C-alpha cells in the first residue's frame, strides 16, 4: 500500500491527481473487463472526458498488482523519453457523490480509430508504431495489439492500456518478450533509423530517472521491474553503440539480457 504521506505529496506532483473539482455531465459504464466494475467513461461539462479504471486489488485477490499505478507510471515514462504517445494518465482516490473512484484516469481520445480499422499507416504513423515497439519492449508490456493503438484524423497516434506492464506477477519470466521484437530489430538496419536510435538513446540518458520512478511508486515486484527495465535499456544501447546488426535468434537475445541482469546484480552487491 502507498503511504499516506506519499499520496498527499503526489496530489500536487508526480503520478497522482484528482477529478473531484471538475463538473461531471454524465458517466457511461462498461462491463467487458469481466469484473464487478469495468471501465467507466466520465464526461465533463466542458466536453472533455476520461476513462476510469478501478484499482483491481479491491475486487480480486489481495496480491494482485497495483495496475492503476502502472498505468500512471507508463505515462510518466512516456513524458521522460519524449515518446508523446500515451494520453495523460494519473492515479486518483476521489469520492464523487456517494461513489468511490480509486484507480486510474486517462484522457479520452475523441474521434479515434483503433489499428484494426486502419488500412495502412502513413510514414509518420509507422515511425510512431516502431518507436512504440521499443517502448513496449523496455517496459515489458505484454498486452500490445492493434486494438489499443489509436489513430486520429490529424495523424496522431496514441497508445493506451498499460496495466500489464512492469512485471505483473512474481512468477513472470523477466526475460520473456514477443518474438516480433527480434523480427523487427533483425530485419531493419536500426542504426539507419533515426527515430529508433533517438528513443533508445533517450531511454539510456534517462535510465536513472525512470528507475527512481519505479522504485518510488511500484509497491509490488519492484526489484524485478527495475531489473527488467534496466537490463533492456542497457542491452539495446550497447548493441546500438557496437554498430553491429542485432541478433536474429530469440535465444541470443535472452542470453544477452540474462547477462545484463547478472552484471546489474553483481554491481548492486558490490
GROMACS .gro file of C-alpha atoms in nm:
model
  270
    1UNK     CA    1   0.000   0.000   0.000
    2UNK     CA    2   0.113   0.358  -0.066
    3UNK     CA    3   0.192   0.557   0.243
    4UNK     CA    4  -0.048   0.843   0.302
    5UNK     CA    5   0.234   1.096   0.310
    6UNK     CA    6   0.346   0.992  -0.038
    7UNK     CA    7  -0.008   1.016  -0.168
    8UNK     CA    8  -0.067   1.362  -0.022
    9UNK     CA    9   0.256   1.488  -0.175
   10UNK     CA   10   0.165   1.328  -0.505
   11UNK     CA   11  -0.167   1.507  -0.534
   12UNK     CA   12   0.022   1.816  -0.649
   13UNK     CA   13   0.306   1.644  -0.828
   14UNK     CA   14   0.402   1.305  -0.962
   15UNK     CA   15   0.160   1.035  -1.066
   16UNK     CA   16  -0.137   1.140  -0.850
   17UNK     CA   17  -0.421   1.378  -0.922
   18UNK     CA   18  -0.792   1.438  -0.875
   19UNK     CA   19  -1.107   1.498  -1.078
   20UNK     CA   20  -1.340   1.581  -0.789
   21UNK     CA   21  -1.333   1.954  -0.864
   22UNK     CA   22  -1.439   1.906  -1.227
   23UNK     CA   23  -1.809   1.923  -1.312
   24UNK     CA   24  -1.935   1.587  -1.444
   25UNK     CA   25  -2.206   1.578  -1.709
   26UNK     CA   26  -2.265   1.204  -1.717
   27UNK     CA   27  -2.092   0.866  -1.691
   28UNK     CA   28  -2.101   0.575  -1.936
   29UNK     CA   29  -2.039   0.229  -1.794
   30UNK     CA   30  -1.879  -0.079  -1.949
   31UNK     CA   31  -1.853  -0.429  -1.810
   32UNK     CA   32  -1.625  -0.600  -2.060
   33UNK     CA   33  -1.344  -0.642  -1.807
   34UNK     CA   34  -1.527  -0.938  -1.656
   35UNK     CA   35  -1.520  -0.797  -1.303
   36UNK     CA   36  -1.768  -0.619  -1.083
   37UNK     CA   37  -1.657  -0.279  -1.206
   38UNK     CA   38  -1.548  -0.227  -1.564
   39UNK     CA   39  -1.407   0.088  -1.725
   40UNK     CA   40  -1.620   0.399  -1.687
   41UNK     CA   41  -1.612   0.688  -1.931
   42UNK     CA   42  -1.657   1.011  -1.736
   43UNK     CA   43  -1.776   1.302  -1.949
   44UNK     CA   44  -1.732   1.652  -1.809
   45UNK     CA   45  -1.945   1.960  -1.869
   46UNK     CA   46  -1.672   2.116  -2.085
   47UNK     CA   47  -1.697   1.823  -2.331
   48UNK     CA   48  -1.371   1.655  -2.230
   49UNK     CA   49  -1.369   1.300  -2.095
   50UNK     CA   50  -1.154   1.042  -1.918
   51UNK     CA   51  -1.158   0.666  -1.885
   52UNK     CA   52  -1.159   0.546  -1.524
   53UNK     CA   53  -1.022   0.201  -1.438
   54UNK     CA   54  -1.063   0.072  -1.085
   55UNK     CA   55  -0.777  -0.048  -0.868
   56UNK     CA   56  -0.839  -0.422  -0.912
   57UNK     CA   57  -0.684  -0.507  -0.575
   58UNK     CA   58  -1.011  -0.400  -0.416
   59UNK     CA   59  -1.209  -0.659  -0.614
   60UNK     CA   60  -0.986  -0.962  -0.661
   61UNK     CA   61  -0.708  -1.137  -0.470
   62UNK     CA   62  -0.501  -0.920  -0.236
   63UNK     CA   63  -0.173  -1.000  -0.414
   64UNK     CA   64  -0.289  -0.852  -0.744
   65UNK     CA   65  -0.057  -0.575  -0.866
   66UNK     CA   66  -0.145  -0.208  -0.843
   67UNK     CA   67  -0.248  -0.167  -1.206
   68UNK     CA   68  -0.357   0.193  -1.158
   69UNK     CA   69  -0.004   0.291  -1.060
   70UNK     CA   70   0.139   0.104  -1.358
   71UNK     CA   71  -0.090   0.292  -1.595
   72UNK     CA   72   0.025   0.625  -1.450
   73UNK     CA   73   0.395   0.537  -1.438
   74UNK     CA   74   0.396   0.438  -1.804
   75UNK     CA   75   0.257   0.784  -1.889
   76UNK     CA   76   0.537   0.942  -1.685
   77UNK     CA   77   0.799   0.728  -1.863
   78UNK     CA   78   0.649   0.839  -2.195
   79UNK     CA   79   0.699   1.201  -2.087
   80UNK     CA   80   1.055   1.140  -1.969
   81UNK     CA   81   1.170   0.991  -2.301
   82UNK     CA   82   0.955   1.220  -2.516
   83UNK     CA   83   0.757   0.942  -2.681
   84UNK     CA   84   0.440   1.153  -2.682
   85UNK     CA   85   0.203   0.862  -2.748
   86UNK     CA   86   0.045   0.783  -2.409
   87UNK     CA   87  -0.251   1.006  -2.315
   88UNK     CA   88  -0.230   1.188  -1.983
   89UNK     CA   89  -0.286   0.936  -1.703
   90UNK     CA   90  -0.297   0.975  -1.326
   91UNK     CA   91  -0.395   0.787  -1.011
   92UNK     CA   92  -0.699   0.920  -0.827
   93UNK     CA   93  -0.871   0.846  -0.497
   94UNK     CA   94  -1.187   1.059  -0.512
   95UNK     CA   95  -1.529   1.036  -0.358
   96UNK     CA   96  -1.777   1.172  -0.614
   97UNK     CA   97  -2.130   1.180  -0.484
   98UNK     CA   98  -2.154   0.851  -0.298
   99UNK     CA   99  -1.920   0.662  -0.533
  100UNK     CA  100  -1.552   0.593  -0.461
  101UNK     CA  101  -1.316   0.640  -0.758
  102UNK     CA  102  -0.996   0.465  -0.657
  103UNK     CA  103  -0.787   0.379  -0.962
  104UNK     CA  104  -0.654   0.548  -1.275
  105UNK     CA  105  -0.799   0.801  -1.517
  106UNK     CA  106  -0.672   0.858  -1.869
  107UNK     CA  107  -0.769   1.128  -2.116
  108UNK     CA  108  -1.027   1.005  -2.367
  109UNK     CA  109  -0.911   1.041  -2.728
  110UNK     CA  110  -1.200   1.172  -2.935
  111UNK     CA  111  -1.285   1.055  -3.286
  112UNK     CA  112  -1.014   0.789  -3.287
  113UNK     CA  113  -0.995   0.460  -3.474
  114UNK     CA  114  -0.803   0.162  -3.346
  115UNK     CA  115  -0.541  -0.016  -3.554
  116UNK     CA  116  -0.783  -0.279  -3.677
  117UNK     CA  117  -0.975  -0.005  -3.859
  118UNK     CA  118  -0.670   0.135  -4.037
  119UNK     CA  119  -0.591   0.005  -4.386
  120UNK     CA  120  -0.234   0.135  -4.396
  121UNK     CA  121  -0.005   0.356  -4.190
  122UNK     CA  122   0.134   0.685  -4.310
  123UNK     CA  123   0.513   0.716  -4.286
  124UNK     CA  124   0.484   0.913  -3.959
  125UNK     CA  125   0.234   0.669  -3.812
  126UNK     CA  126   0.465   0.382  -3.899
  127UNK     CA  127   0.755   0.555  -3.723
  128UNK     CA  128   0.541   0.611  -3.413
  129UNK     CA  129   0.438   0.245  -3.413
  130UNK     CA  130   0.802   0.138  -3.445
  131UNK     CA  131   0.904   0.363  -3.155
  132UNK     CA  132   0.622   0.205  -2.959
  133UNK     CA  133   0.776  -0.137  -3.018
  134UNK     CA  134   1.091  -0.022  -2.838
  135UNK     CA  135   0.888   0.139  -2.560
  136UNK     CA  136   0.678  -0.176  -2.503
  137UNK     CA  137   0.985  -0.399  -2.503
  138UNK     CA  138   1.155  -0.193  -2.232
  139UNK     CA  139   0.851  -0.164  -2.003
  140UNK     CA  140   0.760  -0.530  -2.058
  141UNK     CA  141   0.413  -0.456  -2.191
  142UNK     CA  142   0.252  -0.794  -2.260
  143UNK     CA  143  -0.079  -0.660  -2.394
  144UNK     CA  144   0.002  -0.457  -2.705
  145UNK     CA  145  -0.224  -0.524  -3.002
  146UNK     CA  146  -0.385  -0.307  -3.269
  147UNK     CA  147  -0.694  -0.262  -3.052
  148UNK     CA  148  -0.505  -0.046  -2.803
  149UNK     CA  149  -0.329   0.174  -3.056
  150UNK     CA  150  -0.548   0.467  -3.161
  151UNK     CA  151  -0.529   0.683  -3.472
  152UNK     CA  152  -0.688   1.024  -3.528
  153UNK     CA  153  -0.760   1.214  -3.849
  154UNK     CA  154  -0.488   1.469  -3.773
  155UNK     CA  155  -0.221   1.199  -3.798
  156UNK     CA  156  -0.171   1.145  -3.425
  157UNK     CA  157  -0.108   0.802  -3.276
  158UNK     CA  158  -0.197   0.713  -2.916
  159UNK     CA  159  -0.106   0.409  -2.706
  160UNK     CA  160  -0.349   0.300  -2.435
  161UNK     CA  161  -0.389   0.014  -2.183
  162UNK     CA  162  -0.062  -0.033  -1.996
  163UNK     CA  163  -0.174  -0.215  -1.683
  164UNK     CA  164   0.006  -0.533  -1.799
  165UNK     CA  165   0.350  -0.372  -1.772
  166UNK     CA  166   0.642  -0.360  -1.527
  167UNK     CA  167   0.602  -0.719  -1.400
  168UNK     CA  168   0.251  -0.829  -1.307
  169UNK     CA  169   0.337  -1.146  -1.115
  170UNK     CA  170   0.637  -1.264  -0.916
  171UNK     CA  171   0.618  -1.576  -1.136
  172UNK     CA  172   0.673  -1.373  -1.454
  173UNK     CA  173   0.975  -1.456  -1.668
  174UNK     CA  174   1.154  -1.122  -1.688
  175UNK     CA  175   1.344  -1.246  -1.994
  176UNK     CA  176   1.025  -1.306  -2.190
  177UNK     CA  177   0.912  -1.076  -2.472
  178UNK     CA  178   0.729  -1.111  -2.807
  179UNK     CA  179   0.912  -1.271  -3.099
  180UNK     CA  180   0.809  -0.969  -3.306
  181UNK     CA  181   1.073  -0.762  -3.126
  182UNK     CA  182   1.356  -0.979  -3.258
  183UNK     CA  183   1.196  -0.981  -3.602
  184UNK     CA  184   1.180  -0.601  -3.611
  185UNK     CA  185   1.538  -0.543  -3.497
  186UNK     CA  186   1.687  -0.815  -3.716
  187UNK     CA  187   1.503  -0.718  -4.034
  188UNK     CA  188   1.586  -0.348  -4.014
  189UNK     CA  189   1.914  -0.159  -4.011
  190UNK     CA  190   1.831   0.010  -3.682
  191UNK     CA  191   2.141   0.229  -3.693
  192UNK     CA  192   1.995   0.397  -4.004
  193UNK     CA  193   1.659   0.463  -3.838
  194UNK     CA  194   1.698   0.798  -3.654
  195UNK     CA  195   1.364   0.769  -3.474
  196UNK     CA  196   1.468   0.436  -3.323
  197UNK     CA  197   1.821   0.547  -3.238
  198UNK     CA  198   1.677   0.855  -3.067
  199UNK     CA  199   1.430   0.667  -2.845
  200UNK     CA  200   1.698   0.417  -2.735
  201UNK     CA  201   1.940   0.698  -2.654
  202UNK     CA  202   1.673   0.886  -2.459
  203UNK     CA  203   1.594   0.579  -2.254
  204UNK     CA  204   1.962   0.535  -2.174
  205UNK     CA  205   2.016   0.902  -2.087
  206UNK     CA  206   1.716   0.898  -1.853
  207UNK     CA  207   1.763   0.549  -1.711
  208UNK     CA  208   1.823   0.659  -1.352
  209UNK     CA  209   1.520   0.886  -1.354
  210UNK     CA  210   1.299   0.601  -1.480
  211UNK     CA  211   1.436   0.355  -1.222
  212UNK     CA  212   1.379   0.610  -0.944
  213UNK     CA  213   1.020   0.649  -1.060
  214UNK     CA  214   0.964   0.273  -1.042
  215UNK     CA  215   1.137   0.250  -0.707
  216UNK     CA  216   0.923   0.529  -0.561
  217UNK     CA  217   0.580   0.417  -0.671
  218UNK     CA  218   0.574   0.046  -0.762
  219UNK     CA  219   0.489  -0.140  -0.444
  220UNK     CA  220   0.494  -0.499  -0.575
  221UNK     CA  221   0.766  -0.685  -0.768
  222UNK     CA  222   0.965  -0.361  -0.760
  223UNK     CA  223   1.314  -0.508  -0.790
  224UNK     CA  224   1.207  -0.740  -1.071
  225UNK     CA  225   1.056  -0.447  -1.262
  226UNK     CA  226   1.374  -0.242  -1.221
  227UNK     CA  227   1.594  -0.531  -1.331
  228UNK     CA  228   1.384  -0.590  -1.641
  229UNK     CA  229   1.380  -0.225  -1.745
  230UNK     CA  230   1.748  -0.156  -1.678
  231UNK     CA  231   1.872  -0.473  -1.849
  232UNK     CA  232   1.668  -0.399  -2.161
  233UNK     CA  233   1.783  -0.039  -2.181
  234UNK     CA  234   2.145  -0.148  -2.137
  235UNK     CA  235   2.118  -0.419  -2.400
  236UNK     CA  236   1.961  -0.201  -2.670
  237UNK     CA  237   2.207   0.081  -2.604
  238UNK     CA  238   2.510  -0.150  -2.604
  239UNK     CA  239   2.407  -0.307  -2.934
  240UNK     CA  240   2.345   0.036  -3.081
  241UNK     CA  241   2.693   0.156  -2.989
  242UNK     CA  242   2.856  -0.162  -3.121
  243UNK     CA  243   2.726  -0.065  -3.465
  244UNK     CA  244   2.653  -0.430  -3.541
  245UNK     CA  245   2.333  -0.597  -3.661
  246UNK     CA  246   2.104  -0.716  -3.383
  247UNK     CA  247   2.093  -1.096  -3.333
  248UNK     CA  248   1.834  -1.287  -3.535
  249UNK     CA  249   1.768  -1.555  -3.275
  250UNK     CA  250   1.538  -1.518  -2.977
  251UNK     CA  251   1.768  -1.731  -2.762
  252UNK     CA  252   2.060  -1.495  -2.824
  253UNK     CA  253   1.851  -1.202  -2.701
  254UNK     CA  254   1.753  -1.393  -2.387
  255UNK     CA  255   2.112  -1.491  -2.315
  256UNK     CA  256   2.229  -1.131  -2.359
  257UNK     CA  257   1.954  -0.996  -2.135
  258UNK     CA  258   2.036  -1.259  -1.874
  259UNK     CA  259   2.399  -1.148  -1.879
  260UNK     CA  260   2.292  -0.786  -1.835
  261UNK     CA  261   2.083  -0.886  -1.534
  262UNK     CA  262   2.380  -1.074  -1.385
  263UNK     CA  263   2.601  -0.767  -1.431
  264UNK     CA  264   2.345  -0.544  -1.259
  265UNK     CA  265   2.310  -0.785  -0.967
  266UNK     CA  266   2.688  -0.813  -0.927
  267UNK     CA  267   2.721  -0.435  -0.936
  268UNK     CA  268   2.446  -0.391  -0.677
  269UNK     CA  269   2.608  -0.645  -0.446
  270UNK     CA  270   2.938  -0.463  -0.471
   0.00000   0.00000   0.00000
